[in-house]
Amino acid sequence: MKLSRKILALAAAPLLALGMAACGSAAGDEGAPVKIGVVGASDPYWATYTEAAKAEGIDVEIVDFGEYTLPNPALTEGELDLNQFQHIVYLARYNVSAGEDLTPVGSTAIYPLGLYSTQYDSVEEIPDGATVAIPNDESNLSRGLLVLQSAGLVTLEGGGSAFSTLDEIDEAKSKVKVTTLEASLTPTSLPDVAAAIINNDFVEDAGLKFEDAIAQDDPSDPAAIPYVNIFAARAGEENNETYLKLVEIYQNTQSVQDGVQEASGNTAEFLKVPAEDLRTSLAKVQKDIEARG
C-alpha cells in the first residue's frame, strides 16, 4: 500500500489534519474545495495535482494524515470527500471491521513492498534466528509475510495468502523470527533488527533508497491486483462526476505521473483498472475476510 511521511510529525499531523478537515465548509457545499485525505502530502506531486485540478476548474484541498488508520474514519464521517492512500485489501479490512461501505472510484498505481536492512546486504546474509520487523496493520502484515516467504526467510502454513497471520508461521521451517510494529516505526527499528518491511511512504524518510531493498514482491503478478492503490469515496458517490474527473486528472496528467514516479523511486506501476472491476475485487476480498471470521 502507498500506504504523513514525516515520522517526527506523527503525533501532531493527525490532529492537525482532522482539525483542518472539520473546519470551514462542509464537504459537498457549493464552492467548497474537494478534500482528499492522503498519507504523504509533502510529496511535491500533490501540489502538481492540485494545480492540474484547478486548471480543470476543480479546487482541491489535500489533507495530510500521519498514519494509515485515520483517513478512512475521516472519510466515513464526512470530514473528507475522497481519500487516496490505500489498496483494496486495506479498504476491505476497514469496511468489514468498521461495518462501513467505502468504495473505490478509480485506481492509481501499485507499488512493490520492500525488505530493507542496514546490517546486511542480502537476504542470504541474515543469520538463523534473527528478528525481522513487519507492519502490524492486517493487510500489510499479511503482504509482508508473503515477501518474507518469497525471500526464503519464513514458511507459512498452507502456502500463505492475503490473509496470513503470525500464527501461520511454521517456526520449525522458518529462518527468522518476526515482530510487528506500526508501519511508520519499522524504519526506526532497523538498528535493532536484522531487516524490516518498510512501506514506500517511509523509505526515504529513513534515509534509504528504494533500490536498497534486499527483497520485494512482484507488482506485475495478477495476484497483486488487490494491492492496487485507489481513490475511495462514500458509497453512493462512486459516480460523482467531479470525483471521476479527479481520478482522470491523476491518471492522465504526465507531470503528476512523473512526480509520483519520482517520489516512488521509479517503483510505481500505473494501472487504469475499471472502477467496476475494483468494486468487484473489493466485494470478493470482503467476502473472503468475512468467511474467515
Short mmCIF file of C-alpha atoms in Angstrom, two decimals:
data_model
loop_
_atom_site.label_atom_id
_atom_site.label_comp_id
_atom_site.label_asym_id
_atom_site.label_seq_id
_atom_site.Cartn_x
_atom_site.Cartn_y
_atom_site.Cartn_z
CA MET A 1 0.00 0.00 0.00
CA LYS A 2 1.38 3.61 -0.75
CA LEU A 3 0.34 3.43 2.06
CA SER A 4 2.33 11.63 6.95
CA ARG A 5 5.79 10.58 5.59
CA LYS A 6 7.44 12.74 8.23
CA ILE A 7 7.80 10.41 11.19
CA LEU A 8 8.61 13.22 13.60
CA ALA A 9 5.21 14.75 12.84
CA LEU A 10 3.21 11.62 13.59
CA ALA A 11 1.88 12.90 16.87
CA ALA A 12 0.82 16.29 15.58
CA ALA A 13 -0.15 15.66 11.98
CA PRO A 14 -3.27 13.53 12.57
CA LEU A 15 -4.77 16.10 14.96
CA LEU A 16 -3.92 18.96 12.62
CA ALA A 17 -5.34 17.13 9.63
CA LEU A 18 -8.56 16.26 11.38
CA GLY A 19 -8.90 19.82 12.61
CA MET A 20 -8.44 21.14 9.10
CA ALA A 21 -11.00 18.73 7.75
CA ALA A 22 -13.56 19.67 10.36
CA CYS A 23 -13.33 23.41 9.74
CA GLY A 24 -14.80 25.56 7.02
CA SER A 25 -17.43 24.50 4.52
CA ALA A 26 -18.90 21.04 4.84
CA ALA A 27 -17.88 18.52 2.20
CA GLY A 28 -20.04 18.92 -0.86
CA ASP A 29 -21.10 22.53 -0.17
CA GLU A 30 -21.15 24.67 -3.29
CA GLY A 31 -17.85 26.44 -3.68
CA ALA A 32 -16.07 24.26 -1.13
CA PRO A 33 -12.90 22.51 -2.25
CA VAL A 34 -12.85 18.76 -2.68
CA LYS A 35 -10.98 17.46 0.35
CA ILE A 36 -8.73 14.49 -0.35
CA GLY A 37 -7.06 12.69 2.54
CA VAL A 38 -3.57 11.33 1.92
CA VAL A 39 -0.57 9.99 3.80
CA GLY A 40 2.42 11.87 2.44
CA ALA A 41 1.14 15.30 1.37
CA SER A 42 4.72 16.59 1.41
CA ASP A 43 5.35 14.73 -1.84
CA PRO A 44 5.65 17.50 -4.49
CA TYR A 45 3.31 15.76 -6.92
CA TRP A 46 0.32 16.62 -4.73
CA ALA A 47 0.92 20.32 -5.40
CA THR A 48 1.23 19.50 -9.10
CA TYR A 49 -2.01 17.52 -8.91
CA THR A 50 -3.83 20.36 -7.14
CA GLU A 51 -2.70 22.77 -9.87
CA ALA A 52 -3.81 20.37 -12.61
CA ALA A 53 -7.22 20.04 -11.00
CA LYS A 54 -7.56 23.81 -10.67
CA ALA A 55 -6.80 24.14 -14.38
CA GLU A 56 -9.86 21.96 -14.94
CA GLY A 57 -11.99 24.15 -12.67
CA ILE A 58 -11.82 21.95 -9.56
CA ASP A 59 -10.48 23.28 -6.26
CA VAL A 60 -8.76 20.55 -4.27
CA GLU A 61 -7.56 20.63 -0.66
CA ILE A 62 -5.06 17.92 0.27
CA VAL A 63 -5.47 16.87 3.92
CA ASP A 64 -2.42 15.15 5.38
CA PHE A 65 -2.50 12.29 7.88
CA GLY A 66 0.39 10.86 9.85
CA GLU A 67 -0.76 7.25 9.88
CA TYR A 68 -2.90 4.89 7.84
CA THR A 69 -5.63 4.35 10.42
CA LEU A 70 -7.03 7.89 10.14
CA PRO A 71 -8.14 8.71 6.56
CA ASN A 72 -10.91 6.10 6.33
CA PRO A 73 -12.74 7.17 9.52
CA ALA A 74 -12.38 10.80 8.39
CA LEU A 75 -13.96 9.91 5.05
CA THR A 76 -16.72 7.94 6.75
CA GLU A 77 -17.54 10.90 9.00
CA GLY A 78 -17.75 13.29 6.06
CA GLU A 79 -14.62 15.22 7.00
CA LEU A 80 -13.20 14.27 3.59
CA ASP A 81 -14.72 13.83 0.15
CA LEU A 82 -12.14 11.29 -1.04
CA ASN A 83 -9.01 9.65 0.19
CA GLN A 84 -6.06 8.21 -1.72
CA PHE A 85 -3.60 6.24 0.34
CA GLN A 86 -4.68 2.59 0.41
CA HIS A 87 -5.06 -0.54 -1.64
CA ILE A 88 -8.14 -2.75 -1.97
CA VAL A 89 -7.14 -5.22 0.75
CA TYR A 90 -6.69 -2.42 3.28
CA LEU A 91 -10.06 -0.89 2.39
CA ALA A 92 -11.76 -4.29 2.58
CA ARG A 93 -10.42 -4.89 6.07
CA TYR A 94 -11.59 -1.44 7.17
CA ASN A 95 -15.08 -1.89 5.76
CA VAL A 96 -15.52 -5.28 7.42
CA SER A 97 -14.11 -4.30 10.80
CA ALA A 98 -15.93 -0.94 10.95
CA GLY A 99 -19.16 -2.10 9.32
CA GLU A 100 -18.78 0.58 6.64
CA ASP A 101 -19.13 0.65 2.86
CA LEU A 102 -16.48 2.97 1.46
CA THR A 103 -15.96 2.23 -2.21
CA PRO A 104 -13.29 2.67 -4.92
CA VAL A 105 -13.83 5.30 -7.61
CA GLY A 106 -10.57 4.80 -9.51
CA SER A 107 -7.12 3.24 -9.50
CA THR A 108 -3.74 4.93 -9.25
CA ALA A 109 -0.70 2.65 -9.07
CA ILE A 110 0.66 -0.47 -7.46
CA TYR A 111 3.92 -0.41 -5.55
CA PRO A 112 6.19 -3.26 -4.53
CA LEU A 113 6.62 -3.80 -0.79
CA GLY A 114 10.29 -3.99 0.13
CA LEU A 115 12.50 -5.56 2.81
CA TYR A 116 15.38 -3.33 3.97
CA SER A 117 18.41 -3.79 6.19
CA THR A 118 21.22 -1.58 7.45
CA GLN A 119 23.19 -4.58 8.69
CA TYR A 120 23.08 -6.99 5.77
CA ASP A 121 23.47 -6.56 2.03
CA SER A 122 21.41 -9.59 1.05
CA VAL A 123 18.77 -11.94 2.40
CA GLU A 124 21.31 -14.75 2.40
CA GLU A 125 23.47 -12.89 4.94
CA ILE A 126 20.68 -12.72 7.54
CA PRO A 127 21.57 -15.27 10.25
CA ASP A 128 19.28 -18.01 11.54
CA GLY A 129 17.16 -16.87 14.46
CA ALA A 130 17.48 -13.16 13.66
CA THR A 131 14.46 -10.89 14.08
CA VAL A 132 12.69 -9.16 11.19
CA ALA A 133 10.09 -6.40 11.68
CA ILE A 134 6.94 -6.02 9.60
CA PRO A 135 3.98 -3.57 9.73
CA ASN A 136 1.26 -4.52 12.20
CA ASP A 137 -1.80 -3.44 10.18
CA GLU A 138 -3.50 -6.58 8.93
CA SER A 139 -3.20 -6.10 5.18
CA ASN A 140 0.46 -5.10 5.19
CA LEU A 141 1.25 -7.70 7.82
CA SER A 142 -0.06 -10.42 5.52
CA ARG A 143 1.68 -8.95 2.49
CA GLY A 144 4.90 -8.57 4.47
CA LEU A 145 4.79 -12.23 5.46
CA LEU A 146 4.42 -13.18 1.79
CA VAL A 147 7.50 -11.09 0.97
CA LEU A 148 9.45 -12.86 3.72
CA GLN A 149 8.28 -16.22 2.45
CA SER A 150 9.27 -15.44 -1.15
CA ALA A 151 12.69 -14.43 0.20
CA GLY A 152 13.08 -17.77 1.97
CA LEU A 153 13.00 -16.28 5.46
CA VAL A 154 9.74 -17.79 6.69
CA THR A 155 7.45 -20.65 5.74
CA LEU A 156 3.69 -20.13 6.00
CA GLU A 157 1.31 -22.97 6.61
CA GLY A 158 -0.83 -23.63 3.56
CA GLY A 159 1.43 -21.52 1.37
CA GLY A 160 0.22 -18.17 2.67
CA SER A 161 -2.41 -15.72 1.41
CA ALA A 162 -3.53 -12.10 1.58
CA PHE A 163 -4.95 -13.00 4.99
CA SER A 164 -1.94 -14.73 6.53
CA THR A 165 -1.20 -14.03 10.21
CA LEU A 166 1.73 -14.59 12.53
CA ASP A 167 0.01 -17.77 13.75
CA GLU A 168 0.54 -19.29 10.30
CA ILE A 169 4.33 -19.08 10.51
CA ASP A 170 5.85 -22.57 10.67
CA GLU A 171 8.61 -21.71 13.13
CA ALA A 172 10.40 -25.03 12.69
CA LYS A 173 10.81 -24.36 8.96
CA SER A 174 11.48 -20.63 9.21
CA LYS A 175 14.88 -18.94 9.29
CA VAL A 176 13.90 -15.81 11.22
CA LYS A 177 11.64 -14.58 13.98
CA VAL A 178 9.05 -11.94 13.11
CA THR A 179 7.95 -8.96 15.17
CA THR A 180 5.30 -6.38 14.28
CA LEU A 181 5.33 -2.59 14.61
CA GLU A 182 3.15 0.31 13.47
CA ALA A 183 4.10 0.91 9.83
CA SER A 184 5.76 4.29 10.44
CA LEU A 185 8.03 2.75 13.07
CA THR A 186 9.53 -0.11 11.07
CA PRO A 187 12.24 2.19 9.62
CA THR A 188 13.36 3.28 13.10
CA SER A 189 13.65 -0.36 14.13
CA LEU A 190 16.45 -1.08 11.65
CA PRO A 191 19.31 -0.64 14.16
CA ASP A 192 17.68 -3.26 16.38
CA VAL A 193 16.54 -5.88 13.86
CA ALA A 194 18.16 -7.78 11.01
CA ALA A 195 15.75 -6.31 8.47
CA ALA A 196 12.34 -4.64 8.21
CA ILE A 197 9.47 -4.41 5.75
CA ILE A 198 9.06 -0.67 5.08
CA ASN A 199 6.14 0.88 3.25
CA ASN A 200 7.07 3.19 0.36
CA ASP A 201 5.82 6.24 2.24
CA PHE A 202 8.54 5.88 4.85
CA VAL A 203 11.54 4.63 2.85
CA GLU A 204 13.17 7.96 2.04
CA ASP A 205 12.39 9.38 5.49
CA ALA A 206 14.54 6.58 6.87
CA GLY A 207 17.46 7.77 4.76
CA LEU A 208 17.09 4.78 2.44
CA LYS A 209 16.70 4.46 -1.30
CA PHE A 210 14.14 2.21 -2.94
CA GLU A 211 16.88 0.32 -4.70
CA ASP A 212 18.29 -0.60 -1.27
CA ALA A 213 15.57 -3.22 -0.84
CA ILE A 214 17.08 -6.69 -0.43
CA ALA A 215 13.77 -8.34 -1.33
CA GLN A 216 10.33 -7.27 -2.58
CA ASP A 217 7.14 -8.62 -4.09
CA ASP A 218 6.23 -8.51 -7.78
CA PRO A 219 3.57 -5.85 -8.55
CA SER A 220 3.11 -7.22 -12.08
CA ASP A 221 1.76 -10.51 -10.74
CA PRO A 222 -2.03 -10.69 -11.45
CA ALA A 223 -2.47 -11.91 -7.88
CA ALA A 224 -1.23 -8.50 -6.75
CA ILE A 225 -4.27 -6.60 -8.12
CA PRO A 226 -5.90 -6.40 -4.66
CA TYR A 227 -2.90 -4.27 -3.73
CA VAL A 228 -3.55 -1.60 -6.36
CA ASN A 229 -3.91 1.82 -4.73
CA ILE A 230 -7.22 3.59 -5.15
CA PHE A 231 -9.24 6.75 -4.71
CA ALA A 232 -12.06 5.91 -2.27
CA ALA A 233 -15.37 7.65 -1.61
CA ARG A 234 -18.50 7.03 0.43
CA ALA A 235 -21.00 4.58 -1.03
CA GLY A 236 -23.45 6.30 -3.33
CA GLU A 237 -20.85 8.79 -4.52
CA GLU A 238 -18.92 6.47 -6.81
CA ASN A 239 -20.45 8.11 -9.91
CA ASN A 240 -19.87 11.69 -8.80
CA GLU A 241 -18.66 13.41 -11.97
CA THR A 242 -16.21 15.65 -10.14
CA TYR A 243 -14.62 12.69 -8.36
CA LEU A 244 -14.34 10.74 -11.60
CA LYS A 245 -12.73 13.77 -13.23
CA LEU A 246 -10.20 13.94 -10.40
CA VAL A 247 -9.30 10.29 -10.98
CA GLU A 248 -8.87 11.04 -14.68
CA ILE A 249 -6.61 14.01 -13.92
CA TYR A 250 -4.40 11.80 -11.75
CA GLN A 251 -4.23 9.05 -14.35
CA ASN A 252 -3.68 11.24 -17.41
CA THR A 253 -1.58 14.20 -16.29
CA GLN A 254 2.02 13.43 -17.22
CA SER A 255 3.53 15.88 -14.72
CA VAL A 256 1.58 14.20 -11.93
CA GLN A 257 2.65 10.74 -13.09
CA ASP A 258 6.26 11.90 -13.31
CA GLY A 259 6.05 13.24 -9.76
CA VAL A 260 4.55 10.03 -8.44
CA GLN A 261 7.27 8.04 -10.17
CA GLU A 262 9.99 10.24 -8.73
CA ALA A 263 8.53 10.01 -5.22
CA SER A 264 8.33 6.23 -5.51
CA GLY A 265 11.90 5.85 -6.69
CA ASN A 266 10.62 4.65 -10.07
CA THR A 267 8.79 1.73 -8.43
CA ALA A 268 5.22 2.75 -9.29
CA GLU A 269 3.34 0.75 -11.91
CA PHE A 270 0.36 2.82 -13.06
CA LEU A 271 -2.86 0.95 -13.67
CA LYS A 272 -6.20 2.07 -15.11
CA VAL A 273 -8.41 -0.63 -13.69
CA PRO A 274 -12.12 -0.07 -14.46
CA ALA A 275 -13.85 1.15 -11.32
CA GLU A 276 -16.43 -1.63 -11.57
CA ASP A 277 -13.61 -4.19 -11.53
CA LEU A 278 -12.17 -2.52 -8.46
CA ARG A 279 -15.51 -2.77 -6.69
CA THR A 280 -15.87 -6.41 -7.73
CA SER A 281 -12.43 -7.13 -6.30
CA LEU A 282 -13.30 -5.28 -3.11
CA ALA A 283 -16.50 -7.29 -2.70
CA LYS A 284 -14.59 -10.55 -3.16
CA VAL A 285 -11.90 -9.65 -0.65
CA GLN A 286 -14.53 -8.53 1.87
CA LYS A 287 -16.39 -11.80 1.41
CA ASP A 288 -13.17 -13.74 2.00
CA ILE A 289 -12.46 -11.75 5.15
CA GLU A 290 -15.96 -12.34 6.50
CA ALA A 291 -15.70 -16.05 5.74
CA ARG A 292 -12.52 -16.24 7.82
CA GLY A 293 -14.39 -14.75 10.75
#
